[in-house]
PDB file of C-alpha atoms in Angstrom:
ATOM      1  CA  UNK A1011      38.074  34.641  37.872  1.00  0.00           C
ATOM      2  CA  UNK A1012      36.796  31.250  36.916  1.00  0.00           C
ATOM      3  CA  UNK A1013      40.475  29.975  36.047  1.00  0.00           C
ATOM      4  CA  UNK A1014      44.024  30.716  37.344  1.00  0.00           C
ATOM      5  CA  UNK A1015      46.347  31.862  34.048  1.00  0.00           C
ATOM      6  CA  UNK A1016      49.911  31.470  33.558  1.00  0.00           C
ATOM      7  CA  UNK A1017      50.294  28.663  36.074  1.00  0.00           C
ATOM      8  CA  UNK A1018      51.985  25.061  36.646  1.00  0.00           C
ATOM      9  CA  UNK A1019      49.558  22.440  37.455  1.00  0.00           C
ATOM     10  CA  UNK A1020      51.007  19.199  39.146  1.00  0.00           C
ATOM     11  CA  UNK A1021      49.728  16.185  37.241  1.00  0.00           C
ATOM     12  CA  UNK A1022      49.370  13.805  40.146  1.00  0.00           C
ATOM     13  CA  UNK A1023      46.602  14.662  42.479  1.00  0.00           C
ATOM     14  CA  UNK A1024      46.398  14.811  46.420  1.00  0.00           C
ATOM     15  CA  UNK A1025      43.433  12.067  47.818  1.00  0.00           C
ATOM     16  CA  UNK A1026      42.604  12.403  51.133  1.00  0.00           C
ATOM     17  CA  UNK A1027      39.833  10.468  52.917  1.00  0.00           C
ATOM     18  CA  UNK A1028      39.627   7.512  50.479  1.00  0.00           C
ATOM     19  CA  UNK A1029      38.912  10.091  47.565  1.00  0.00           C
ATOM     20  CA  UNK A1030      36.326  12.002  49.458  1.00  0.00           C
ATOM     21  CA  UNK A1031      38.738  15.033  49.071  1.00  0.00           C
ATOM     22  CA  UNK A1032      40.723  15.076  45.768  1.00  0.00           C
ATOM     23  CA  UNK A1033      42.974  18.287  44.724  1.00  0.00           C
ATOM     24  CA  UNK A1034      45.536  19.196  42.432  1.00  0.00           C
ATOM     25  CA  UNK A1035      48.517  21.792  43.281  1.00  0.00           C
ATOM     26  CA  UNK A1036      48.711  24.869  41.133  1.00  0.00           C
ATOM     27  CA  UNK A1037      52.126  27.065  41.336  1.00  0.00           C
ATOM     28  CA  UNK A1038      51.388  30.652  40.474  1.00  0.00           C
ATOM     29  CA  UNK A1039      54.301  32.477  38.448  1.00  0.00           C
ATOM     30  CA  UNK A1040      55.702  34.163  41.839  1.00  0.00           C
ATOM     31  CA  UNK A1041      56.036  30.450  43.012  1.00  0.00           C
ATOM     32  CA  UNK A1042      53.066  30.639  45.436  1.00  0.00           C
ATOM     33  CA  UNK A1043      51.197  27.512  45.892  1.00  0.00           C
ATOM     34  CA  UNK A1044      47.586  26.728  45.924  1.00  0.00           C
ATOM     35  CA  UNK A1045      45.138  24.015  45.450  1.00  0.00           C
ATOM     36  CA  UNK A1046      41.906  23.522  43.516  1.00  0.00           C
ATOM     37  CA  UNK A1047      39.721  20.830  44.790  1.00  0.00           C
ATOM     38  CA  UNK A1048      36.458  18.770  45.498  1.00  0.00           C
ATOM     39  CA  UNK A1049      35.344  17.610  48.656  1.00  0.00           C
ATOM     40  CA  UNK A1050      32.283  15.392  48.379  1.00  0.00           C
ATOM     41  CA  UNK A1051      29.243  15.186  50.529  1.00  0.00           C
ATOM     42  CA  UNK A1052      30.956  13.846  53.977  1.00  0.00           C
ATOM     43  CA  UNK A1053      31.810  14.832  57.326  1.00  0.00           C
ATOM     44  CA  UNK A1054      35.348  15.250  57.836  1.00  0.00           C
ATOM     45  CA  UNK A1055      38.179  17.039  59.821  1.00  0.00           C
ATOM     46  CA  UNK A1056      41.046  18.520  58.118  1.00  0.00           C
ATOM     47  CA  UNK A1057      44.256  19.656  60.081  1.00  0.00           C
ATOM     48  CA  UNK A1058      46.105  22.747  58.855  1.00  0.00           C
ATOM     49  CA  UNK A1059      49.766  23.255  59.234  1.00  0.00           C
ATOM     50  CA  UNK A1060      50.038  27.113  57.635  1.00  0.00           C
ATOM     51  CA  UNK A1061      46.761  28.814  58.062  1.00  0.00           C
ATOM     52  CA  UNK A1062      44.547  28.442  55.302  1.00  0.00           C
ATOM     53  CA  UNK A1063      41.710  30.414  53.213  1.00  0.00           C
ATOM     54  CA  UNK A1064      39.347  28.249  51.706  1.00  0.00           C
ATOM     55  CA  UNK A1065      37.718  29.794  48.950  1.00  0.00           C
ATOM     56  CA  UNK A1066      34.394  28.327  47.729  1.00  0.00           C
ATOM     57  CA  UNK A1067      33.760  28.037  44.036  1.00  0.00           C
ATOM     58  CA  UNK A1068      30.685  25.952  44.027  1.00  0.00           C
ATOM     59  CA  UNK A1069      28.691  24.071  46.664  1.00  0.00           C
ATOM     60  CA  UNK A1070      27.866  24.262  50.037  1.00  0.00           C
ATOM     61  CA  UNK A1071      28.902  23.215  53.821  1.00  0.00           C
ATOM     62  CA  UNK A1072      28.978  23.693  57.314  1.00  0.00           C
ATOM     63  CA  UNK A1073      32.366  24.411  59.064  1.00  0.00           C
ATOM     64  CA  UNK A1074      33.020  24.297  62.747  1.00  0.00           C
ATOM     65  CA  UNK A1075      36.630  25.587  63.349  1.00  0.00           C
ATOM     66  CA  UNK A1076      38.737  23.834  66.371  1.00  0.00           C
ATOM     67  CA  UNK A1077      37.204  25.662  69.383  1.00  0.00           C
ATOM     68  CA  UNK A1078      34.157  27.045  68.258  1.00  0.00           C
ATOM     69  CA  UNK A1079      30.666  25.608  69.642  1.00  0.00           C
ATOM     70  CA  UNK A1080      28.841  26.270  66.622  1.00  0.00           C
ATOM     71  CA  UNK A1081      29.359  25.256  62.920  1.00  0.00           C
ATOM     72  CA  UNK A1082      28.381  28.367  60.368  1.00  0.00           C
ATOM     73  CA  UNK A1083      26.961  27.362  56.826  1.00  0.00           C
ATOM     74  CA  UNK A1084      29.159  28.796  53.640  1.00  0.00           C
ATOM     75  CA  UNK A1085      28.501  28.241  50.050  1.00  0.00           C
ATOM     76  CA  UNK A1086      29.848  28.995  46.674  1.00  0.00           C
ATOM     77  CA  UNK A1087      31.249  32.849  46.062  1.00  0.00           C
ATOM     78  CA  UNK A1088      31.846  32.768  49.933  1.00  0.00           C
ATOM     79  CA  UNK A1089      35.379  31.799  51.778  1.00  0.00           C
ATOM     80  CA  UNK A1090      36.705  31.221  55.504  1.00  0.00           C
ATOM     81  CA  UNK A1091      39.817  31.312  57.483  1.00  0.00           C
ATOM     82  CA  UNK A1092      41.321  28.470  59.123  1.00  0.00           C
ATOM     83  CA  UNK A1093      44.604  29.157  61.436  1.00  0.00           C
ATOM     84  CA  UNK A1094      47.673  27.421  61.237  1.00  0.00           C
ATOM     85  CA  UNK A1095      48.125  24.083  63.342  1.00  0.00           C
ATOM     86  CA  UNK A1096      44.411  24.079  63.942  1.00  0.00           C
ATOM     87  CA  UNK A1097      41.757  22.095  62.432  1.00  0.00           C
ATOM     88  CA  UNK A1098      38.510  22.286  61.386  1.00  0.00           C
ATOM     89  CA  UNK A1099      35.376  19.997  60.921  1.00  0.00           C
ATOM     90  CA  UNK A1100      33.316  20.232  57.729  1.00  0.00           C
ATOM     91  CA  UNK A1101      30.206  18.905  56.751  1.00  0.00           C
ATOM     92  CA  UNK A1102      29.651  19.137  52.655  1.00  0.00           C
ATOM     93  CA  UNK A1103      26.053  19.363  52.117  1.00  0.00           C
ATOM     94  CA  UNK A1104      26.509  19.922  48.303  1.00  0.00           C
ATOM     95  CA  UNK A1105      29.888  18.700  46.530  1.00  0.00           C
ATOM     96  CA  UNK A1106      32.254  21.757  47.268  1.00  0.00           C
ATOM     97  CA  UNK A1107      34.308  22.958  44.543  1.00  0.00           C
ATOM     98  CA  UNK A1108      37.172  25.101  46.319  1.00  0.00           C
ATOM     99  CA  UNK A1109      40.648  27.073  45.945  1.00  0.00           C
ATOM    100  CA  UNK A1110      42.934  26.591  49.016  1.00  0.00           C
ATOM    101  CA  UNK A1111      45.180  29.800  49.642  1.00  0.00           C
ATOM    102  CA  UNK A1112      47.981  28.931  52.261  1.00  0.00           C
ATOM    103  CA  UNK A1113      49.053  31.540  54.347  1.00  0.00           C
TER     104      UNK A1113
ATOM    105  CA  UNK B1478      57.341  16.003  33.334  1.00  0.00           C
ATOM    106  CA  UNK B1479      55.560  15.790  36.582  1.00  0.00           C
ATOM    107  CA  UNK B1480      53.724  19.253  35.843  1.00  0.00           C
ATOM    108  CA  UNK B1481      52.182  21.463  33.333  1.00  0.00           C
ATOM    109  CA  UNK B1482      53.842  24.581  32.765  1.00  0.00           C
ATOM    110  CA  UNK B1483      52.279  28.032  31.639  1.00  0.00           C
ATOM    111  CA  UNK B1484      48.819  26.737  31.408  1.00  0.00           C
ATOM    112  CA  UNK B1485      45.360  28.038  32.708  1.00  0.00           C
ATOM    113  CA  UNK B1486      43.219  25.755  35.124  1.00  0.00           C
ATOM    114  CA  UNK B1487      39.554  26.122  35.325  1.00  0.00           C
ATOM    115  CA  UNK B1488      38.896  26.476  39.253  1.00  0.00           C
ATOM    116  CA  UNK B1489      35.653  24.367  39.010  1.00  0.00           C
ATOM    117  CA  UNK B1490      36.198  20.878  38.640  1.00  0.00           C
ATOM    118  CA  UNK B1491      34.340  18.139  36.551  1.00  0.00           C
ATOM    119  CA  UNK B1492      32.636  15.440  38.747  1.00  0.00           C
ATOM    120  CA  UNK B1493      31.517  12.257  37.203  1.00  0.00           C
ATOM    121  CA  UNK B1494      29.795   9.004  38.733  1.00  0.00           C
ATOM    122  CA  UNK B1495      29.234  10.466  42.125  1.00  0.00           C
ATOM    123  CA  UNK B1496      32.637  11.587  42.535  1.00  0.00           C
ATOM    124  CA  UNK B1497      34.142   8.517  41.509  1.00  0.00           C
ATOM    125  CA  UNK B1498      35.803  10.682  38.700  1.00  0.00           C
ATOM    126  CA  UNK B1499      37.229  14.024  39.367  1.00  0.00           C
ATOM    127  CA  UNK B1500      38.833  16.247  37.115  1.00  0.00           C
ATOM    128  CA  UNK B1501      40.417  19.697  36.251  1.00  0.00           C
ATOM    129  CA  UNK B1502      40.222  21.514  32.844  1.00  0.00           C
ATOM    130  CA  UNK B1503      43.930  22.502  31.885  1.00  0.00           C
ATOM    131  CA  UNK B1504      44.303  24.989  28.845  1.00  0.00           C
ATOM    132  CA  UNK B1505      47.941  25.264  27.413  1.00  0.00           C
ATOM    133  CA  UNK B1506      49.573  28.436  25.968  1.00  0.00           C
ATOM    134  CA  UNK B1507      48.184  27.215  22.460  1.00  0.00           C
ATOM    135  CA  UNK B1508      44.551  26.800  23.550  1.00  0.00           C
ATOM    136  CA  UNK B1509      44.598  23.281  23.687  1.00  0.00           C
ATOM    137  CA  UNK B1510      42.402  21.625  26.266  1.00  0.00           C
ATOM    138  CA  UNK B1511      43.585  18.858  28.398  1.00  0.00           C
ATOM    139  CA  UNK B1512      42.189  17.191  31.833  1.00  0.00           C
ATOM    140  CA  UNK B1513      44.168  16.177  35.032  1.00  0.00           C
ATOM    141  CA  UNK B1514      42.132  13.931  36.947  1.00  0.00           C
ATOM    142  CA  UNK B1515      41.691  10.974  39.552  1.00  0.00           C
ATOM    143  CA  UNK B1516      39.406   7.815  39.064  1.00  0.00           C
ATOM    144  CA  UNK B1517      39.204   6.131  42.239  1.00  0.00           C
ATOM    145  CA  UNK B1518      38.862   2.008  42.641  1.00  0.00           C
ATOM    146  CA  UNK B1519      35.468   1.218  40.766  1.00  0.00           C
ATOM    147  CA  UNK B1520      34.392  -0.010  37.436  1.00  0.00           C
ATOM    148  CA  UNK B1521      32.714   2.426  35.161  1.00  0.00           C
ATOM    149  CA  UNK B1522      32.108   2.904  31.600  1.00  0.00           C
ATOM    150  CA  UNK B1523      33.156   6.362  29.811  1.00  0.00           C
ATOM    151  CA  UNK B1524      31.532   7.335  26.765  1.00  0.00           C
ATOM    152  CA  UNK B1525      34.188   9.774  23.980  1.00  0.00           C
ATOM    153  CA  UNK B1526      33.317  12.231  22.089  1.00  0.00           C
ATOM    154  CA  UNK B1527      36.553  13.262  20.572  1.00  0.00           C
ATOM    155  CA  UNK B1528      39.284  10.540  20.419  1.00  0.00           C
ATOM    156  CA  UNK B1529      41.314  10.468  23.595  1.00  0.00           C
ATOM    157  CA  UNK B1530      44.677   9.485  24.670  1.00  0.00           C
ATOM    158  CA  UNK B1531      44.547   8.499  28.580  1.00  0.00           C
ATOM    159  CA  UNK B1532      48.043   9.045  30.006  1.00  0.00           C
ATOM    160  CA  UNK B1533      48.431   7.079  33.350  1.00  0.00           C
ATOM    161  CA  UNK B1534      50.273   8.991  36.116  1.00  0.00           C
ATOM    162  CA  UNK B1535      49.861   6.601  38.716  1.00  0.00           C
ATOM    163  CA  UNK B1536      47.758   3.630  39.665  1.00  0.00           C
ATOM    164  CA  UNK B1537      46.347   0.463  37.924  1.00  0.00           C
ATOM    165  CA  UNK B1538      43.476  -0.242  35.863  1.00  0.00           C
ATOM    166  CA  UNK B1539      41.825  -2.872  33.528  1.00  0.00           C
ATOM    167  CA  UNK B1540      40.259  -1.300  30.375  1.00  0.00           C
ATOM    168  CA  UNK B1541      37.949  -3.098  27.744  1.00  0.00           C
ATOM    169  CA  UNK B1542      37.221  -0.677  24.347  1.00  0.00           C
ATOM    170  CA  UNK B1543      34.167  -1.106  22.899  1.00  0.00           C
ATOM    171  CA  UNK B1544      34.216  -4.070  20.478  1.00  0.00           C
ATOM    172  CA  UNK B1545      37.079  -5.726  22.413  1.00  0.00           C
ATOM    173  CA  UNK B1546      36.628  -9.040  24.240  1.00  0.00           C
ATOM    174  CA  UNK B1547      39.064  -8.813  26.511  1.00  0.00           C
ATOM    175  CA  UNK B1548      40.269  -6.208  29.150  1.00  0.00           C
ATOM    176  CA  UNK B1549      44.021  -5.048  29.192  1.00  0.00           C
ATOM    177  CA  UNK B1550      45.670  -4.059  32.371  1.00  0.00           C
ATOM    178  CA  UNK B1551      47.359  -0.597  32.486  1.00  0.00           C
ATOM    179  CA  UNK B1552      49.252   1.213  34.958  1.00  0.00           C
ATOM    180  CA  UNK B1553      51.253   4.487  35.790  1.00  0.00           C
ATOM    181  CA  UNK B1554      53.745   5.594  32.917  1.00  0.00           C
ATOM    182  CA  UNK B1555      51.682   3.950  30.221  1.00  0.00           C
ATOM    183  CA  UNK B1556      48.931   5.185  28.132  1.00  0.00           C
ATOM    184  CA  UNK B1557      45.842   3.685  26.169  1.00  0.00           C
ATOM    185  CA  UNK B1558      43.791   5.231  22.915  1.00  0.00           C
ATOM    186  CA  UNK B1559      40.305   5.241  22.896  1.00  0.00           C
ATOM    187  CA  UNK B1560      38.813   5.786  19.425  1.00  0.00           C
ATOM    188  CA  UNK B1561      35.879   9.208  19.051  1.00  0.00           C
ATOM    189  CA  UNK B1562      32.209   8.202  19.331  1.00  0.00           C
ATOM    190  CA  UNK B1563      32.931   5.219  21.414  1.00  0.00           C
ATOM    191  CA  UNK B1564      33.281   3.884  25.088  1.00  0.00           C
ATOM    192  CA  UNK B1565      35.476   1.991  27.343  1.00  0.00           C
ATOM    193  CA  UNK B1566      34.811   0.207  30.464  1.00  0.00           C
ATOM    194  CA  UNK B1567      37.606   0.782  33.173  1.00  0.00           C
ATOM    195  CA  UNK B1568      37.999  -1.336  36.265  1.00  0.00           C
ATOM    196  CA  UNK B1569      40.471   0.888  38.372  1.00  0.00           C
ATOM    197  CA  UNK B1570      42.321  -1.507  40.558  1.00  0.00           C
ATOM    198  CA  UNK B1571      44.627   1.281  42.517  1.00  0.00           C
ATOM    199  CA  UNK B1572      43.628   5.023  42.556  1.00  0.00           C
ATOM    200  CA  UNK B1573      44.326   6.078  38.907  1.00  0.00           C
ATOM    201  CA  UNK B1574      45.769   9.870  38.301  1.00  0.00           C
ATOM    202  CA  UNK B1575      45.655  10.411  34.685  1.00  0.00           C
ATOM    203  CA  UNK B1576      46.004  13.295  31.925  1.00  0.00           C
ATOM    204  CA  UNK B1577      43.310  12.919  29.042  1.00  0.00           C
ATOM    205  CA  UNK B1578      44.430  14.340  25.823  1.00  0.00           C
ATOM    206  CA  UNK B1579      41.643  14.972  23.373  1.00  0.00           C
ATOM    207  CA  UNK B1580      42.007  14.159  19.458  1.00  0.00           C
TER     208      UNK B1580
END
């Protein structure tokens, strides 16, 4: 699905890393919160509270989870899981469009 | 209202000016399209097709419409109108969160 239907969208965005990451919060009919966002080409470290599933809509990146020694490549159409209370290093090589699902 | 309710949101964003402007398309229940977005601090020129109302949710900017000689200051809580088939120069002085309504 290329869009979320029947959801609420918070008008004010979430802006991280001086705008290298911009997301909007989406609230599904059952109250579940997700975010739709973009990460521009950059190398960033994100910390997680809740576990996350990063669903990549478009773009490409290299991801190294905390404790892993090697980065893995992901691209649009793929997704990766991040444990809660953890972090991951992401190198965006092609502007990344994503949906973040919180566990 | 701080959010849109009962809408669809396109998962892939619109990225302009190397990411200085990132927006997501929102489709209301009646089919009306709007966009929610962010413009980072920068001086940019936008061209319009349809007339637009730029509703500022947060942030601050200076706007000079095509044909005007002086820029006017706008901030969160305010909005400005742009005619169709025109352009405007915007200098964002504080990260701008906006909703764009198309005429």
